[in-house]
Amino acid sequence: VRVQHLRLCDYRNIQEAQFLPCPGVNVLYGENAQGKTNLLEGIWLFTGGRSFRGARDAELVRFGGQRAELAMEFAAQEREMQGELLIEGGRRTAVLNHVPLGPASALVGKFCAVVFSPQHLSLARDGPAERRRFLDAAICQLKPAYAALLSRYQHTLTQRNALLKDIPRHAELMDTLDIWDEKLARTGAAVARARYMYVERLRAHAEEAYRGIADGREGLSIRYSSALGEETTAERFYAALVGRRGEDVAAGFTSCGPHRDDMELQLDGRPVRTFGSQGQQRSSVLALKLAEATLLTEGIGERPVILLDDVLSELDAVRQDYLLNHLDGWQVFLTCCDPAPVLRLAGGLARRVRAGELLEPDV
Ligand SMILES: Nc1ncnc2c1ncn2[C@@H]1O[C@H](COP(=O)(O)OP(=O)(O)OP(=O)(O)O)[C@@H](O)[C@H]1O
Ligand SMILES: [Mg+2]
């Protein structure tokens, strides 16, 4: 996938901007609040997903403007594509190759990208929920059926938890618990298995990406971890649910299952979350994102575009150099404040972003 031309009108703080990116690394630099992230977000919206900053559609239209218009020419599946996005009245609609598609979500799968934004650092810094969300989103991109499985699991879990809360007042409900345990065990085992397999495939790529970023100075290892053991089977999960019924009724929620699993990240054998430095945590998340991009490539048969927002801060020159000059074969959009990295960019293209405008570099 390659972005060939981008045009934004009345989008965020951008009144009108055009961008002809190069097929390699595109650096967007400039002071704070100039519109660098806005530009990346504009590209990201063509994936059909919501803003990676969690913005509501109405917030994307330039203050005082009526509607935002985004147009992008890109190459995907060996074809030239022309996408348009219209944001108006809090709604987002898409046109592809001059054919109206309706809601922007219809673009999913046409333009593929992987994004790193500083919010994703929570993958290395926060609790397991973030990492489960990462895995679930990544698997959904590869296997749309997984989304349905996951929502079935979550629905069953909600039902079982509601029942657990009712049981103390209506003891006779205890008999109905078995139906839910059985159903939860079946869907839960499938969820855990999909995640386990994904992490098994992700591992080698993440470890390799980390070696590249850190120039071999320390090693990342990742592992899917579950209280139910290496591989959660329906039988084992069911047995655990039955065994913990008493505790679960007392607590009012389900105390074991894939909704409590984690993906362990370690550097030279120590948890990244507690022992990783800022740069190491950032490098770990980046390695995960680059590995995600590699697996997505295997899934869709071509390389997604990589969007790296504010990725260079906290990284030393060696790590910055890897991102600027060694991501061969990928189209990358990278934002930073400091112009210094632009001088170290061996190939690629740099643009200065100022007050929502793209300018020639001044370094
Ligand atoms: N709908 C909108 N209309 C006009 N301006 C907006 C709108 N939404 C956001 N902005 C403005 O866009 C500006 C730039 O935002 P952006 O996040 O792209 O900055 P940035 O260049 O990435 O800065 P930083 O280096 O701090 O990350 C902000 O000052 C914000 O107030
Ligand atoms: Mg920004």
Coordinates of C-alpha atoms and ligand atoms in Angstrom, one line a residue:
V1 CA 0.0 0.0 0.0
R2 CA 1.3 3.4 -0.9
V3 CA -0.1 6.9 -0.4
Q4 CA 0.5 8.9 -3.6
H5 CA -1.3 12.1 -3.0
L6 CA -3.2 13.6 -0.1
R7 CA -5.4 16.6 0.0
L8 CA -7.1 18.0 3.1
C9 CA -9.7 20.8 3.3
D10 CA -11.1 22.3 6.5
Y11 CA -9.8 19.4 8.4
R12 CA -8.7 20.1 12.0
N13 CA -6.4 23.2 11.8
I14 CA -5.7 22.6 8.1
Q15 CA -7.6 24.9 5.8
E16 CA -6.1 23.5 2.7
A17 CA -3.0 21.3 2.3
Q18 CA -1.7 18.9 -0.4
F19 CA 1.0 16.4 0.1
L20 CA 2.9 14.3 -2.4
P21 CA 4.7 11.8 -0.2
C22 CA 7.7 9.6 -1.2
P23 CA 7.4 5.8 -1.2
G24 CA 9.9 5.6 1.7
V25 CA 10.2 7.6 4.9
N26 CA 8.3 10.9 5.2
V27 CA 9.2 13.1 8.1
L28 CA 6.8 15.8 9.2
Y29 CA 8.5 18.1 11.7
G30 CA 7.5 21.3 13.4
E31 CA 6.7 23.0 16.7
N32 CA 3.9 21.8 19.0
A33 CA 0.3 22.3 17.9
Q34 CA 1.1 22.9 14.2
G35 CA -0.9 20.0 12.8
K36 CA 1.6 17.1 12.5
T37 CA -0.6 14.6 14.3
N38 CA -3.6 16.0 12.5
L39 CA -2.0 15.0 9.2
L40 CA -1.3 11.4 10.3
E41 CA -4.8 11.2 11.7
G42 CA -6.1 12.3 8.3
I43 CA -4.2 9.5 6.6
W44 CA -5.3 7.0 9.2
L45 CA -9.0 7.8 8.7
F46 CA -8.8 6.2 5.2
T47 CA -8.5 2.8 7.0
G48 CA -12.2 3.3 7.8
G49 CA -11.5 3.2 11.5
R50 CA -12.1 5.9 14.1
S51 CA -9.5 8.5 14.9
F52 CA -6.6 6.9 16.9
R53 CA -6.9 9.8 19.3
G54 CA -10.5 8.8 20.0
A55 CA -11.9 12.0 18.6
R56 CA -15.5 12.4 17.7
D57 CA -16.3 13.1 14.0
A58 CA -17.6 16.6 14.7
E59 CA -14.2 17.5 16.3
L60 CA -12.5 16.8 13.0
V61 CA -14.1 19.7 11.1
R62 CA -12.1 22.9 11.2
F63 CA -13.4 25.4 13.8
G64 CA -16.0 27.5 12.1
G65 CA -16.1 25.2 9.0
Q66 CA -19.1 23.3 7.7
R67 CA -17.5 20.1 6.5
A68 CA -14.1 18.5 6.1
E69 CA -13.0 17.0 2.8
L70 CA -10.2 14.5 2.5
A71 CA -9.0 13.0 -0.7
M72 CA -6.3 10.4 -1.2
E73 CA -4.8 8.7 -4.1
F74 CA -3.2 5.4 -3.2
A75 CA -2.0 2.2 -4.6
A76 CA -3.3 -1.0 -3.1
Q77 CA -3.8 -4.5 -4.4
E78 CA -1.9 -3.5 -7.5
R79 CA -4.4 -0.9 -8.4
E80 CA -4.6 2.8 -8.3
M81 CA -7.4 3.9 -6.0
Q82 CA -9.0 7.2 -5.3
G83 CA -10.6 7.7 -1.9
E84 CA -12.6 10.6 -0.6
L85 CA -13.9 11.2 2.9
L86 CA -16.5 13.7 3.8
I87 CA -17.1 14.7 7.4
E88 CA -20.2 16.7 7.9
G89 CA -22.9 17.0 10.6
G90 CA -21.0 14.6 12.8
R91 CA -21.1 11.9 10.1
R92 CA -18.3 10.4 8.0
T93 CA -19.0 9.1 4.5
A94 CA -16.7 7.6 1.9
V95 CA -16.4 7.5 -1.8
L96 CA -14.0 5.0 -3.5
N97 CA -13.1 5.4 -7.2
H98 CA -16.1 7.8 -7.6
V99 CA -18.5 5.2 -6.1
P100 CA -20.3 6.4 -2.9
L101 CA -19.8 3.7 -0.2
G102 CA -21.9 5.3 2.5
P103 CA -20.4 5.2 6.0
A104 CA -16.6 5.5 6.2
S105 CA -16.4 2.1 7.8
A106 CA -17.0 0.6 4.4
L107 CA -13.4 1.5 3.6
V108 CA -12.1 -1.1 6.0
G109 CA -9.7 -3.4 4.2
K110 CA -9.2 -1.1 1.2
F111 CA -6.4 1.0 2.7
C112 CA -4.4 -0.7 5.5
A113 CA -2.1 1.1 8.0
V114 CA -0.5 0.5 11.3
V115 CA -0.2 3.4 13.7
F116 CA 2.0 4.1 16.7
S117 CA 0.9 7.0 18.8
P118 CA 2.2 8.0 22.3
Q119 CA -1.0 6.7 23.8
H120 CA 0.1 3.2 22.8
L121 CA 2.9 3.4 25.3
S122 CA 0.3 2.2 27.7
L123 CA 1.0 -1.2 26.1
A124 CA 4.3 -1.4 27.9
R125 CA 3.4 0.8 30.9
D126 CA -0.1 -0.2 32.0
G127 CA -2.0 -3.3 33.0
P128 CA -3.0 -6.3 30.9
A129 CA -6.2 -4.8 29.5
E130 CA -4.3 -2.7 27.0
R131 CA -2.3 -5.7 25.7
R132 CA -5.5 -7.7 25.4
R133 CA -7.0 -4.9 23.4
F134 CA -4.0 -4.7 21.1
L135 CA -4.1 -8.5 20.5
D136 CA -7.9 -8.4 19.9
A137 CA -7.7 -5.5 17.4
A138 CA -4.7 -7.1 15.6
I139 CA -6.5 -10.4 15.2
C140 CA -9.7 -8.8 14.1
Q141 CA -7.8 -7.2 11.2
L142 CA -6.6 -10.6 10.1
K143 CA -9.6 -12.7 10.9
P144 CA -12.9 -10.8 10.8
A145 CA -14.7 -13.9 12.3
Y146 CA -12.7 -13.3 15.5
A147 CA -14.7 -10.2 16.2
A148 CA -17.9 -12.2 16.3
L149 CA -16.3 -14.8 18.5
L150 CA -15.0 -12.2 20.9
S151 CA -18.3 -10.4 21.2
R152 CA -20.0 -13.8 21.9
Y153 CA -17.5 -14.4 24.7
Q154 CA -18.0 -11.0 26.2
H155 CA -21.8 -11.3 26.0
T156 CA -21.7 -14.7 27.7
L157 CA -19.4 -13.3 30.3
T158 CA -21.7 -10.4 31.0
Q159 CA -24.6 -12.8 31.4
R160 CA -22.7 -15.1 33.7
N161 CA -21.6 -12.2 35.9
A162 CA -25.2 -10.9 36.1
L163 CA -26.2 -14.4 37.2
L164 CA -23.4 -14.6 39.8
K165 CA -24.8 -11.3 41.4
D166 CA -28.3 -12.7 41.5
I167 CA -27.5 -16.1 43.0
P168 CA -27.1 -14.9 46.6
R169 CA -30.7 -13.7 46.6
H170 CA -32.1 -16.5 44.5
A171 CA -30.3 -19.7 45.4
E172 CA -32.3 -21.8 42.8
L173 CA -30.5 -19.9 40.0
M174 CA -27.3 -21.9 40.9
D175 CA -28.6 -24.7 38.7
T176 CA -28.6 -22.5 35.6
L177 CA -25.0 -21.6 36.0
D178 CA -23.8 -24.8 34.3
I179 CA -25.2 -23.8 30.9
W180 CA -23.3 -20.5 31.1
D181 CA -20.1 -22.2 32.3
E182 CA -20.2 -24.6 29.4
K183 CA -20.8 -21.9 26.8
L184 CA -18.2 -19.6 28.3
A185 CA -15.6 -22.4 28.3
R186 CA -16.2 -23.2 24.6
T187 CA -16.0 -19.6 23.3
G188 CA -13.3 -18.7 25.8
A189 CA -11.0 -21.5 24.8
A190 CA -11.4 -20.4 21.1
V191 CA -10.5 -16.8 22.1
A192 CA -7.5 -17.8 24.1
R193 CA -6.3 -20.1 21.3
A194 CA -6.5 -17.4 18.6
R195 CA -4.6 -15.0 20.8
Y196 CA -2.0 -17.7 21.8
M197 CA -1.4 -18.5 18.1
Y198 CA -1.2 -14.9 17.2
V199 CA 1.5 -14.2 19.8
E200 CA 3.4 -17.3 18.7
R201 CA 3.6 -15.8 15.2
L202 CA 4.2 -12.2 16.5
R203 CA 7.1 -13.3 18.7
A204 CA 9.8 -13.8 16.1
H205 CA 9.0 -10.6 14.3
A206 CA 8.8 -8.5 17.5
E207 CA 12.1 -9.9 18.7
E208 CA 13.8 -9.2 15.4
A209 CA 12.3 -5.7 15.2
Y210 CA 13.5 -5.0 18.7
R211 CA 17.0 -6.2 17.9
G212 CA 17.0 -3.8 15.0
I213 CA 15.8 -0.8 17.0
A214 CA 18.1 -1.5 20.0
D215 CA 21.0 -2.6 17.8
G216 CA 21.2 -5.8 19.8
R217 CA 21.9 -4.2 23.1
E218 CA 19.1 -6.1 24.9
G219 CA 16.6 -8.7 23.9
L220 CA 12.8 -8.5 23.9
S221 CA 10.8 -11.6 24.6
I222 CA 7.0 -11.9 24.5
R223 CA 4.7 -14.6 25.6
Y224 CA 0.9 -15.1 26.0
S225 CA 0.2 -15.8 29.6
S226 CA -2.9 -17.3 31.1
A227 CA -3.7 -18.6 34.6
L228 CA -5.2 -21.6 32.8
G229 CA -1.8 -22.7 31.5
E230 CA 0.0 -22.6 28.2
E231 CA -3.0 -23.5 26.1
T232 CA -6.5 -23.0 27.4
T233 CA -8.7 -25.9 26.4
A234 CA -12.4 -25.9 26.8
E235 CA -12.2 -28.8 29.3
R236 CA -9.6 -27.0 31.5
F237 CA -11.5 -23.7 31.5
Y238 CA -14.8 -25.5 32.3
A239 CA -13.1 -27.3 35.2
A240 CA -11.7 -24.0 36.5
L241 CA -15.1 -22.3 36.2
V242 CA -16.8 -25.2 38.1
G243 CA -14.1 -25.3 40.7
R244 CA -14.4 -21.5 41.4
R245 CA -18.1 -21.2 41.5
G246 CA -18.2 -20.5 45.2
E247 CA -15.6 -17.8 45.0
D248 CA -17.2 -16.3 41.9
V249 CA -20.6 -16.1 43.5
A250 CA -19.0 -14.4 46.6
A251 CA -17.1 -11.9 44.4
G252 CA -19.9 -11.3 41.9
F253 CA -17.8 -11.8 38.9
T254 CA -15.9 -14.5 36.9
S255 CA -12.4 -14.8 38.3
C256 CA -10.7 -16.7 35.6
G257 CA -10.6 -16.8 31.8
P258 CA -9.2 -15.1 28.8
H259 CA -10.6 -11.8 30.0
R260 CA -7.8 -11.8 32.6
D261 CA -5.0 -13.1 30.4
D262 CA -2.0 -11.0 29.4
M263 CA 0.9 -10.8 27.0
E264 CA 4.1 -10.7 28.9
L265 CA 6.8 -8.4 27.6
Q266 CA 10.3 -8.9 29.0
L267 CA 13.7 -7.4 28.3
D268 CA 16.6 -9.8 29.1
G269 CA 14.2 -11.7 31.3
R270 CA 12.8 -8.7 33.3
P271 CA 9.3 -7.3 32.9
V272 CA 9.3 -4.2 30.7
R273 CA 6.5 -2.6 32.7
T274 CA 8.5 -2.5 36.0
F275 CA 12.1 -2.5 34.8
G276 CA 12.1 -1.0 31.4
S277 CA 13.5 2.6 30.9
Q278 CA 11.4 5.1 29.0
G279 CA 13.4 4.4 25.8
Q280 CA 13.1 0.7 26.3
Q281 CA 9.4 0.8 26.8
R282 CA 9.0 2.9 23.7
S283 CA 11.2 0.5 21.7
S284 CA 9.2 -2.4 22.9
V285 CA 5.9 -0.9 21.8
L286 CA 7.4 0.0 18.5
A287 CA 8.7 -3.5 18.0
L288 CA 5.2 -4.8 18.7
K289 CA 3.7 -2.4 16.1
L290 CA 6.3 -3.2 13.5
A291 CA 5.7 -6.9 14.1
E292 CA 2.0 -6.3 13.8
A293 CA 2.6 -4.7 10.4
T294 CA 4.7 -7.7 9.3
L295 CA 1.9 -10.1 10.2
L296 CA -0.7 -7.9 8.5
T297 CA 1.5 -8.0 5.4
E298 CA 1.3 -11.8 5.4
G299 CA -2.5 -11.5 5.9
I300 CA -3.3 -9.0 3.1
G301 CA -0.4 -9.8 0.7
E302 CA 1.1 -6.3 0.7
R303 CA 2.7 -4.0 3.2
P304 CA 0.5 -1.6 5.1
V305 CA 1.5 2.0 5.6
I306 CA 3.3 2.8 8.9
L307 CA 2.3 5.9 10.8
L308 CA 4.6 6.9 13.7
D309 CA 3.5 9.8 15.7
D310 CA 6.0 11.5 17.9
V311 CA 8.1 8.4 18.0
L312 CA 11.6 9.8 18.2
S313 CA 11.5 11.5 21.6
E314 CA 13.2 9.5 24.3
L315 CA 15.1 7.5 21.7
D316 CA 18.9 7.8 21.4
A317 CA 20.6 8.3 18.0
V318 CA 21.1 4.6 17.3
R319 CA 17.4 3.9 17.8
Q320 CA 16.3 7.0 15.8
D321 CA 18.6 6.0 13.0
Y322 CA 16.9 2.6 12.7
L323 CA 13.5 4.2 12.2
L324 CA 14.7 6.9 9.9
N325 CA 17.0 4.8 7.6
H326 CA 16.4 1.1 8.0
L327 CA 12.7 0.5 7.5
D328 CA 13.4 -0.5 3.9
G329 CA 10.4 -1.4 1.8
W330 CA 7.8 0.4 4.0
Q331 CA 6.2 3.7 3.4
V332 CA 6.5 5.5 6.7
F333 CA 5.0 8.8 7.9
L334 CA 6.9 10.0 11.0
T335 CA 6.3 13.2 13.0
C336 CA 8.7 14.9 15.4
C337 CA 9.3 18.4 16.9
D338 CA 13.0 18.6 16.6
P339 CA 14.4 19.3 13.1
A340 CA 17.7 17.5 13.9
P341 CA 16.6 14.0 12.7
V342 CA 15.8 15.5 9.3
L343 CA 19.6 16.1 8.9
R344 CA 20.2 12.4 9.6
L345 CA 17.6 11.2 7.1
A346 CA 19.6 9.5 4.4
G347 CA 16.8 9.2 1.8
G348 CA 13.2 10.0 2.2
L349 CA 11.4 13.3 2.3
A350 CA 10.9 16.0 4.9
R351 CA 8.3 18.7 5.3
R352 CA 7.9 21.3 7.9
V353 CA 4.4 21.7 9.3
R354 CA 3.5 25.2 10.4
A355 CA 0.0 26.4 11.3
G356 CA -1.7 23.7 9.3
E357 CA 0.5 24.2 6.3
L358 CA 3.2 22.0 4.7
L359 CA 6.4 23.8 3.9
E360 CA 9.7 23.0 2.4
P361 CA 12.2 22.0 5.1
D362 CA 14.3 24.9 6.5
V363 CA 17.3 22.8 7.7
Ligands
LIG1 N1 -11.4 21.0 14.6 C1 -10.3 21.8 14.7 N2 -10.3 23.0 14.1 C2 -9.2 23.9 14.2 N3 -8.1 23.5 14.9 C3 -8.1 22.3 15.5 C4 -9.2 21.4 15.4 N4 -8.9 20.3 16.1 C5 -7.6 20.5 16.6 N5 -7.2 21.7 16.3 C6 -5.9 22.3 16.6 O1 -4.9 21.7 15.8 C7 -3.7 22.0 16.5 C8 -2.6 21.1 16.1 O2 -2.8 19.8 16.5 P1 -1.8 18.6 16.4 O3 -2.2 17.6 17.4 O4 -1.8 18.1 15.0 O5 -0.4 19.2 16.7 P2 1.1 18.6 16.5 O6 1.7 19.4 15.5 O7 1.0 17.2 16.4 O8 1.7 19.1 17.9 P3 2.6 18.3 19.0 O9 4.0 18.4 18.6 O10 2.3 19.0 20.3 O11 2.1 16.9 19.1 C9 -4.0 22.2 18.0 O12 -3.6 23.4 18.4 C10 -5.5 22.1 18.0 O13 -6.1 23.1 18.8
MG2 MG 1.3 15.7 17.8

